[in-house]
Amino acid sequence: MERRAEVILQESGLELYKAITDRVRKVLVEKGKKGEIFDVESVVVFGYGDQKDLEVKDEARPQLVVLVKPDVSEEEVRNLILGKEGRRIYRNTVVVVCPRKNADFYNLLSHAAKIKAAEEIKSSIKEYYENYPEDIREDIRKIQEKRLENYKRQIEDELDKHLLSTLTEVAYPRMESGRDVVKWTTVSEESSALIPRVEVGLKDKIKTNIEFRDLAEFLKDNQNWDLVEGKTPYKFKDIMNTFYTVTSAPLTTREAIEKALKDGVESLDIGIKMRTSEKREELYWKRIGPENGANIPPRIDDEAEILPYKVAAELLKNTLLDKSGTRREEKAIREVWYEVEFEGRSIRLEDLIHEKEWERIIKWGKILEKEREIKTGFMLSLKPSTLTVKEGGQVKIEIEVKSIDFYDQQVEIEVNEGTVTPKTGKPPFNAVWDLGVFETAGVHTFKIRAVGEDRTEVTSTLTVNVEGAEEEIEVRKLEAAHGGAKLDQIEVKDSETFLMAVERLSKISRKALVPKMEIVFGENKNIVISCKDINSSQAKLLAQKLR
């Protein structure tokens, strides 16, 4: 066996290289397991004797290239990862693993030769025992075959270990100083399979647990895409392609990006619009009804649009206003409208959209569907029925009286505050309710009543929210209700809390300006670092350095 292996080693160089190249696929993953990023299907193996100019398909998916040959050049690896002359489109997808410098390929080829010798001898083992007595010939052959199988298995295990200890150099794409570069790392020998070993070595490049805020921050920094506060929708496939093309991005999976975006929907920072199986468009964002919360999609397809919450609010508003209004049924008129409950107030949607930051109120408020049945008489509508003014602001409301079927009697309008012009009329007619100037801050509620000559009566309510001058309040915790307020000062008492504060501020807005920051430390508090007009990212960096 050993002599035959020596002959094969001398005569079958390329064939043995092919054997060890094929053997690599046996050590990619442990049985029943798969990698975080790579799987067996995403691995490309090149061996000694393959074409001179190796190429990997330019595809939007992670690929692991294994080079099973000596003397791999850095230029060859760079061309595989970034493409010749840097022409690869999906530049953040290819990782290369290759042999360490001065790897012992003779040892690998020797093992491959022994395996081939064992296979040859096993295939012709009957010839060796033809002259043996017939009653023992078969038993001897089986014993020898079993010994050959055990020998072959032992050599294969040794070859696998040698392959893993040889393939230790990993190259991957990275961005440095605004340029795409190839970085190298040496992987450890802790794992018994190649893919998990490579992935452990790439722990600083691989990220499969991505928070939505980190995703949004990355896209804002690298693409200038504002997923949360922006006004532009982005397709899911374009977000995925960013992770495949931008080398500053981590290596990740579609599942990780989908989960991060679903978390964004759950926090109502984004909405998702996509076609359902019935080919109709559906908005996944905020639920309607007392249960409130988010409507999260079961999956996200390539053509799905990722909507900043203001865009989602606009779409939802249009949908709900289209559903609002009156419709005739058999014996009555049914009116449907939507109200938003927020901070103890209930505002009709058609009134809310005229207020500043109405999208934010819809985001944090509770949207309820309302309806009523009107069987006879007339309808009374206020436009608006809820509004917000500053102290010193004047309020005038439009009143609309419309008949149901045919109502031709006089209707008189009565109010407990202000004046109505005209006070009477036959439906349909309009009037103006003048409540004058409001000097007192707070929420003011007024009743209005319309009475027909036949004593048919309809009532409604007007809510006026009068905003006072700015006041400074001190809170221990920021809540959603503080949205839109000016953050004047953050006071912390230790370095840990300080770091948490600036990290959170940086995530909320990387452009947030810190007008003044003072850090006092030392036994006698005699060391003071004072900064003026720095942005939140700089404050975060300073906090990390001082930690």
Coordinates of N, CA and C in Angstrom, one line a residue, residues 39-226:
D39 N -23.2 29.1 3.5 CA -23.6 27.7 3.5 C -22.9 27.0 2.4
V40 N -23.1 25.7 2.3 CA -22.4 24.9 1.3 C -22.6 25.4 -0.1
E41 N -23.8 25.9 -0.4 CA -24.1 26.4 -1.8 C -23.4 27.7 -2.1
S42 N -23.0 28.4 -1.1 CA -22.3 29.7 -1.4 C -20.8 29.6 -1.4
V43 N -20.3 28.4 -1.4 CA -18.8 28.2 -1.4 C -18.3 27.9 -2.8
V44 N -17.3 28.5 -3.2 CA -16.6 28.3 -4.5 C -15.2 27.8 -4.2
V45 N -14.8 26.7 -4.7 CA -13.4 26.1 -4.4 C -12.6 26.1 -5.7
F46 N -11.4 26.7 -5.6 CA -10.5 26.6 -6.7 C -9.2 25.9 -6.3
G47 N -8.7 25.0 -7.2 CA -7.5 24.3 -6.8 C -6.4 24.5 -7.8
Y48 N -5.3 23.9 -7.5 CA -4.1 24.0 -8.4 C -4.4 23.4 -9.8
G49 N -4.1 24.2 -10.8 CA -4.4 23.7 -12.1 C -5.6 24.3 -12.7
D50 N -6.5 25.0 -11.9 CA -7.6 25.6 -12.5 C -7.2 26.8 -13.3
Q51 N -8.1 27.4 -14.1 CA -7.8 28.4 -15.0 C -6.9 29.5 -14.4
K52 N -6.1 30.2 -15.2 CA -5.2 31.1 -14.6 C -5.9 32.3 -14.0
D53 N -6.8 32.9 -14.7 CA -7.6 34.1 -14.2 C -8.9 33.6 -13.6
L54 N -8.8 33.4 -12.3 CA -10.0 32.9 -11.5 C -11.0 34.1 -11.4
E55 N -12.3 33.7 -11.6 CA -13.4 34.7 -11.5 C -14.5 34.1 -10.6
V56 N -15.2 35.0 -9.9 CA -16.3 34.6 -9.1 C -17.5 35.5 -9.6
K57 N -18.6 34.8 -9.8 CA -19.8 35.6 -10.3 C -20.1 36.8 -9.4
D58 N -20.4 37.9 -10.1 CA -20.8 39.1 -9.4 C -22.2 39.1 -9.0
E59 N -22.5 38.5 -7.9 CA -23.9 38.3 -7.4 C -24.2 39.0 -6.1
A60 N -25.5 39.3 -5.9 CA -25.9 39.9 -4.7 C -26.2 38.9 -3.6
R61 N -25.1 38.2 -3.1 CA -25.2 37.2 -2.1 C -23.8 37.0 -1.6
P62 N -23.6 36.6 -0.3 CA -22.3 36.3 0.2 C -21.7 35.1 -0.4
Q63 N -20.4 35.1 -0.7 CA -19.7 33.9 -1.3 C -18.4 33.7 -0.6
L64 N -18.1 32.5 -0.3 CA -16.8 32.1 0.3 C -16.0 31.4 -0.7
V65 N -14.8 31.9 -1.1 CA -13.9 31.3 -2.1 C -12.8 30.7 -1.3
V66 N -12.6 29.4 -1.6 CA -11.5 28.6 -1.0 C -10.5 28.3 -2.1
L67 N -9.2 28.8 -1.8 CA -8.1 28.5 -2.7 C -7.2 27.4 -2.2
V68 N -7.2 26.3 -2.9 CA -6.5 25.1 -2.4 C -5.3 24.9 -3.3
K69 N -4.3 25.9 -3.1 CA -3.1 25.8 -3.9 C -2.0 26.6 -3.2
P70 N -0.8 26.3 -3.5 CA 0.3 27.1 -2.9 C 0.5 28.4 -3.6
D71 N 1.3 29.3 -3.0 CA 1.7 30.6 -3.6 C 0.6 31.4 -4.1
V72 N -0.4 31.7 -3.2 CA -1.5 32.6 -3.6 C -1.0 34.0 -3.4
S73 N -1.2 34.8 -4.5 CA -0.7 36.2 -4.4 C -1.9 37.2 -3.9
E74 N -1.4 38.3 -3.3 CA -2.4 39.3 -2.8 C -3.2 39.9 -3.9
E75 N -2.6 40.1 -5.1 CA -3.3 40.6 -6.2 C -4.4 39.7 -6.7
E76 N -4.1 38.4 -6.7 CA -5.1 37.4 -7.1 C -6.3 37.5 -6.2
V77 N -6.0 37.6 -4.9 CA -7.1 37.7 -3.9 C -7.9 38.9 -4.1
R78 N -7.2 40.1 -4.3 CA -7.9 41.3 -4.4 C -8.8 41.3 -5.6
N79 N -8.3 40.7 -6.7 CA -9.2 40.6 -7.9 C -10.4 39.8 -7.7
L80 N -10.3 38.7 -6.9 CA -11.5 37.9 -6.5 C -12.5 38.7 -5.7
I81 N -12.0 39.5 -4.7 CA -12.9 40.2 -3.8 C -13.5 41.4 -4.4
L82 N -12.6 42.3 -5.0 CA -13.1 43.6 -5.6 C -13.3 43.6 -7.1
G83 N -12.8 42.5 -7.7 CA -12.9 42.5 -9.2 C -11.7 43.1 -9.8
K84 N -11.4 42.7 -11.0 CA -10.2 43.2 -11.7 C -10.4 44.7 -11.9
E85 N -9.4 45.5 -11.5 CA -9.4 47.0 -11.5 C -10.6 47.5 -10.7
G86 N -11.0 46.7 -9.7 CA -12.1 47.1 -8.8 C -13.5 47.3 -9.5
R87 N -13.8 46.4 -10.5 CA -15.0 46.5 -11.2 C -16.2 45.7 -10.7
R88 N -15.9 45.0 -9.6 CA -17.1 44.2 -9.1 C -18.1 45.2 -8.5
I89 N -19.4 44.9 -8.8 CA -20.5 45.7 -8.3 C -20.8 45.4 -6.9
Y90 N -21.0 44.1 -6.6 CA -21.3 43.6 -5.2 C -19.9 43.4 -4.5
R91 N -19.4 44.5 -4.0 CA -18.0 44.5 -3.5 C -17.9 44.0 -2.1
N92 N -19.0 43.8 -1.5 CA -19.0 43.4 0.0 C -19.6 42.0 0.1
T93 N -19.3 41.2 -0.8 CA -19.9 39.8 -0.8 C -18.9 38.7 -0.7
V94 N -17.7 38.9 -1.2 CA -16.7 37.8 -1.4 C -15.7 37.8 -0.3
V95 N -15.5 36.6 0.3 CA -14.5 36.4 1.3 C -13.6 35.3 0.8
V96 N -12.3 35.4 0.9 CA -11.4 34.4 0.4 C -10.6 33.7 1.6
V97 N -10.5 32.4 1.6 CA -9.7 31.7 2.5 C -8.7 30.9 1.7
C98 N -7.4 31.0 2.1 CA -6.3 30.3 1.4 C -5.3 29.8 2.4
P99 N -4.3 29.0 1.8 CA -3.3 28.4 2.7 C -2.4 29.4 3.4
R100 N -1.9 29.1 4.5 CA -0.9 29.9 5.2 C 0.4 29.9 4.4
K101 N 1.2 30.8 4.6 CA 2.5 30.9 3.9 C 3.4 29.7 4.2
N102 N 4.0 29.1 3.1 CA 4.9 28.0 3.3 C 4.1 26.7 3.7
A103 N 2.9 26.6 3.3 CA 2.1 25.4 3.7 C 2.7 24.2 3.2
D104 N 2.5 23.1 3.9 CA 3.1 21.8 3.6 C 2.1 21.0 2.6
F105 N 2.2 21.3 1.3 CA 1.3 20.7 0.4 C 1.8 19.2 0.1
Y106 N 3.1 19.0 0.3 CA 3.5 17.6 0.1 C 2.8 16.6 1.1
N107 N 2.6 17.1 2.3 CA 1.9 16.3 3.3 C 0.4 16.0 2.8
L108 N -0.2 17.1 2.3 CA -1.6 16.9 1.8 C -1.7 15.9 0.7
L109 N -0.7 16.1 -0.3 CA -0.7 15.2 -1.5 C -0.4 13.8 -1.1
S110 N 0.4 13.6 -0.1 CA 0.8 12.3 0.3 C -0.5 11.5 0.9
H111 N -1.2 12.2 1.7 CA -2.5 11.7 2.2 C -3.4 11.3 1.1
A112 N -3.5 12.2 0.1 CA -4.4 12.0 -1.1 C -4.0 10.7 -1.8
A113 N -2.6 10.6 -1.9 CA -2.1 9.4 -2.6 C -2.4 8.1 -1.9
K114 N -2.3 8.1 -0.6 CA -2.7 6.9 0.2 C -4.1 6.6 0.1
I115 N -5.0 7.5 0.0 CA -6.4 7.3 -0.1 C -6.7 6.6 -1.5
K116 N -6.0 7.2 -2.5 CA -6.2 6.6 -3.9 C -5.6 5.2 -4.0
A117 N -4.5 5.0 -3.3 CA -3.9 3.6 -3.3 C -4.8 2.6 -2.6
A118 N -5.4 3.0 -1.5 CA -6.4 2.1 -0.8 C -7.6 1.8 -1.7
E119 N -8.1 2.8 -2.5 CA -9.2 2.6 -3.4 C -8.9 1.6 -4.5
E120 N -7.7 1.8 -5.0 CA -7.2 0.9 -6.1 C -7.1 -0.5 -5.7
I121 N -6.5 -0.7 -4.5 CA -6.3 -2.1 -4.0 C -7.6 -2.7 -3.7
K122 N -8.5 -1.9 -3.1 CA -9.8 -2.5 -2.8 C -10.6 -2.9 -4.0
S123 N -10.4 -2.2 -5.1 CA -11.2 -2.5 -6.3 C -10.7 -3.8 -7.0
S124 N -9.4 -4.2 -6.7 CA -8.8 -5.4 -7.3 C -8.5 -6.5 -6.2
I125 N -9.1 -6.4 -5.1 CA -8.7 -7.3 -4.0 C -9.1 -8.7 -4.3
K126 N -10.0 -9.0 -5.1 CA -10.4 -10.4 -5.5 C -9.2 -11.1 -6.1
E127 N -8.4 -10.3 -6.9 CA -7.3 -10.9 -7.6 C -6.2 -11.5 -6.7
Y128 N -6.1 -10.8 -5.5 CA -5.0 -11.2 -4.6 C -5.3 -12.5 -3.9
Y129 N -6.6 -13.0 -3.9 CA -6.9 -14.2 -3.1 C -7.6 -15.2 -4.0
E130 N -7.3 -15.2 -5.3 CA -7.9 -16.2 -6.2 C -7.4 -17.6 -5.9
N131 N -6.2 -17.7 -5.5 CA -5.6 -19.1 -5.3 C -5.9 -19.6 -3.9
Y132 N -6.6 -18.9 -3.1 CA -6.9 -19.4 -1.7 C -8.1 -20.4 -1.8
P133 N -8.1 -21.3 -0.9 CA -9.2 -22.3 -0.9 C -10.6 -21.5 -0.9
E134 N -11.5 -22.1 -1.6 CA -12.8 -21.4 -1.8 C -13.5 -21.2 -0.4
D135 N -13.4 -22.1 0.5 CA -14.2 -22.0 1.8 C -13.7 -20.8 2.7
I136 N -12.4 -20.3 2.5 CA -11.9 -19.2 3.3 C -11.7 -18.0 2.5
R137 N -11.8 -18.1 1.1 CA -11.4 -16.9 0.3 C -12.3 -15.7 0.6
E138 N -13.6 -15.9 0.7 CA -14.6 -14.8 0.9 C -14.4 -14.2 2.2
D139 N -14.1 -15.0 3.3 CA -13.9 -14.4 4.6 C -12.7 -13.5 4.6
I140 N -11.6 -14.0 4.0 CA -10.3 -13.3 4.0 C -10.5 -11.9 3.3
R141 N -11.3 -12.0 2.1 CA -11.5 -10.8 1.3 C -12.3 -9.8 2.1
K142 N -13.3 -10.2 2.9 CA -14.1 -9.3 3.7 C -13.2 -8.6 4.8
I143 N -12.4 -9.4 5.4 CA -11.5 -8.9 6.5 C -10.6 -7.8 5.9
Q144 N -10.0 -8.2 4.8 CA -9.1 -7.2 4.2 C -9.8 -5.9 3.7
E145 N -11.0 -6.1 3.2 CA -11.7 -4.9 2.8 C -12.0 -4.0 4.0
K146 N -12.4 -4.6 5.1 CA -12.7 -3.8 6.3 C -11.4 -3.1 6.7
R147 N -10.3 -3.8 6.7 CA -9.0 -3.2 7.1 C -8.7 -2.0 6.2
L148 N -9.0 -2.2 4.9 CA -8.7 -1.1 3.9 C -9.7 0.1 4.2
E149 N -10.9 -0.2 4.5 CA -11.9 0.9 4.8 C -11.4 1.7 6.1
N150 N -11.0 0.9 7.1 CA -10.5 1.6 8.3 C -9.3 2.5 8.1
Y151 N -8.4 1.9 7.3 CA -7.2 2.6 6.9 C -7.5 3.9 6.1
K152 N -8.4 3.7 5.1 CA -8.8 4.9 4.3 C -9.5 6.0 5.2
R153 N -10.4 5.5 6.1 CA -11.1 6.5 6.9 C -10.1 7.3 7.8
Q154 N -9.1 6.5 8.3 CA -8.1 7.2 9.2 C -7.3 8.2 8.4
I155 N -6.9 7.9 7.2 CA -6.2 8.8 6.4 C -7.0 10.0 6.0
E156 N -8.3 9.8 5.7 CA -9.2 10.9 5.3 C -9.4 11.8 6.5
D157 N -9.5 11.3 7.7 CA -9.6 12.2 8.9 C -8.3 13.0 9.1
E158 N -7.2 12.3 8.9 CA -5.9 13.1 9.0 C -5.8 14.2 7.9
L159 N -6.3 13.8 6.7 CA -6.3 14.8 5.6 C -7.2 16.0 5.9
D160 N -8.3 15.7 6.5 CA -9.3 16.8 6.8 C -8.6 17.7 7.9
K161 N -7.9 17.2 8.9 CA -7.3 18.0 9.9 C -6.2 18.8 9.3
H162 N -5.4 18.2 8.4 CA -4.3 19.0 7.7 C -4.9 20.1 6.8
L163 N -6.0 19.8 6.1 CA -6.6 20.9 5.3 C -7.0 22.0 6.2
L164 N -7.7 21.7 7.3 CA -8.1 22.8 8.1 C -7.0 23.6 8.7
S165 N -5.9 22.9 9.1 CA -4.7 23.6 9.7 C -3.9 24.4 8.6
T166 N -4.2 24.0 7.3 CA -3.5 24.7 6.2 C -4.3 26.0 5.8
L167 N -5.6 25.9 5.7 CA -6.4 27.0 5.2 C -6.8 27.9 6.4
T168 N -5.8 28.8 6.7 CA -6.0 29.7 7.9 C -6.0 31.2 7.6
E169 N -5.7 31.5 6.3 CA -5.6 33.0 6.0 C -6.8 33.4 5.3
V170 N -7.5 34.4 5.9 CA -8.8 34.9 5.4 C -8.7 36.4 5.0
A171 N -9.2 36.6 3.8 CA -9.2 38.0 3.2 C -10.6 38.4 3.0
Y172 N -10.9 39.7 3.3 CA -12.3 40.2 3.2 C -12.3 41.7 2.9
P173 N -13.4 42.2 2.3 CA -13.4 43.6 2.0 C -13.7 44.5 3.2
R174 N -13.1 45.7 3.1 CA -13.2 46.7 4.1 C -13.1 48.1 3.5
M175 N -13.5 49.1 4.3 CA -13.3 50.5 3.8 C -12.4 51.2 4.8
E176 N -11.4 51.8 4.2 CA -10.5 52.6 5.1 C -10.2 53.9 4.4
S177 N -10.4 55.0 5.1 CA -10.2 56.4 4.6 C -10.9 56.6 3.3
G178 N -12.1 56.0 3.2 CA -13.0 56.2 2.1 C -12.6 55.3 0.9
R179 N -11.7 54.4 1.0 CA -11.3 53.5 -0.1 C -11.6 52.1 0.2
D180 N -11.9 51.3 -0.8 CA -12.2 49.9 -0.6 C -10.8 49.2 -0.6
V181 N -10.6 48.4 0.5 CA -9.3 47.7 0.6 C -9.6 46.2 1.0
V182 N -8.6 45.4 0.9 CA -8.7 44.0 1.3 C -7.9 43.8 2.6
K183 N -8.6 43.4 3.6 CA -7.9 43.1 4.9 C -7.7 41.6 5.1
W184 N -6.7 41.3 5.9 CA -6.4 39.9 6.2 C -6.4 39.6 7.7
T185 N -6.8 38.3 8.0 CA -6.8 37.9 9.3 C -6.4 36.4 9.3
T186 N -5.9 35.9 10.4 CA -5.6 34.5 10.5 C -6.5 33.8 11.5
V187 N -7.2 32.8 11.1 CA -8.2 32.1 11.9 C -7.6 31.1 12.8
S188 N -8.3 30.8 13.9 CA -7.8 29.8 14.8 C -8.2 28.4 14.4
E189 N -7.8 27.4 15.1 CA -8.1 26.0 14.8 C -9.1 25.4 15.8
E190 N -10.0 26.3 16.3 CA -10.9 25.7 17.3 C -12.0 24.9 16.8
S191 N -12.5 25.3 15.6 CA -13.7 24.5 15.0 C -13.2 23.4 14.2
S192 N -14.1 22.4 14.0 CA -13.7 21.2 13.2 C -14.3 21.3 11.8
A193 N -14.7 22.5 11.4 CA -15.2 22.7 10.1 C -14.8 24.1 9.6
L194 N -14.7 24.2 8.3 CA -14.1 25.4 7.7 C -14.9 26.7 7.8
I195 N -16.2 26.6 7.5 CA -17.1 27.7 7.5 C -17.2 28.4 8.9
P196 N -17.5 27.6 9.9 CA -17.6 28.3 11.2 C -16.2 28.8 11.7
R197 N -15.2 28.2 11.2 CA -13.8 28.7 11.6 C -13.6 30.1 10.9
V198 N -14.0 30.2 9.7 CA -13.8 31.5 9.0 C -14.7 32.5 9.6
E199 N -15.9 32.2 9.9 CA -16.9 33.1 10.5 C -16.4 33.6 11.9
V200 N -15.8 32.8 12.7 CA -15.3 33.2 14.0 C -14.2 34.2 13.7
G201 N -13.4 34.0 12.7 CA -12.3 34.9 12.4 C -12.8 36.3 11.9
L202 N -14.0 36.3 11.4 CA -14.6 37.5 10.9 C -15.6 38.1 11.8
K203 N -15.4 37.9 13.1 CA -16.4 38.4 14.1 C -16.6 39.9 14.1
D204 N -15.5 40.6 13.6 CA -15.6 42.1 13.6 C -16.3 42.5 12.3
K205 N -16.4 41.6 11.3 CA -17.0 42.0 10.0 C -18.5 41.5 9.9
I206 N -18.7 40.3 10.6 CA -20.1 39.7 10.5 C -21.0 40.3 11.6
K207 N -22.2 40.6 11.2 CA -23.2 41.0 12.2 C -24.6 40.5 11.7
T208 N -25.1 39.6 12.5 CA -26.4 39.0 12.1 C -27.5 39.4 13.2
N209 N -27.1 40.2 14.1 CA -28.1 40.7 15.1 C -28.1 42.3 15.0
I210 N -28.9 42.8 14.1 CA -28.9 44.3 13.9 C -30.1 44.9 14.4
E211 N -29.9 45.9 15.2 CA -31.0 46.7 15.7 C -31.5 47.7 14.7
F212 N -32.7 48.1 14.7 CA -33.3 49.0 13.7 C -32.5 50.3 13.7
R213 N -32.3 50.9 14.9 CA -31.6 52.2 15.0 C -30.2 52.1 14.4
D214 N -29.5 51.0 14.6 CA -28.2 50.8 14.0 C -28.3 50.8 12.4
L215 N -29.3 50.1 12.0 CA -29.5 50.0 10.5 C -29.8 51.4 10.0
A216 N -30.7 52.1 10.6 CA -31.1 53.5 10.1 C -29.9 54.4 10.2
E217 N -29.1 54.3 11.2 CA -27.9 55.1 11.3 C -26.9 54.8 10.2
F218 N -26.7 53.5 10.0 CA -25.7 53.1 8.9 C -26.2 53.7 7.5
L219 N -27.4 53.6 7.2 CA -27.9 54.0 5.9 C -27.9 55.6 5.8
K220 N -28.0 56.2 6.9 CA -27.9 57.7 6.9 C -26.5 58.1 6.7
D221 N -25.6 57.4 7.4 CA -24.2 57.8 7.3 C -23.6 57.5 5.9
N222 N -24.0 56.3 5.3 CA -23.3 55.9 4.1 C -24.1 56.2 2.8
Q223 N -25.4 56.3 2.9 CA -26.2 56.6 1.7 C -27.0 57.9 1.8
N224 N -26.9 58.6 3.0 CA -27.7 59.8 3.2 C -29.2 59.5 3.1
W225 N -29.6 58.3 3.5 CA -31.0 57.9 3.5 C -31.5 58.0 4.9
D226 N -32.6 58.8 5.1 CA -33.2 59.0 6.4 C -34.4 58.1 6.5

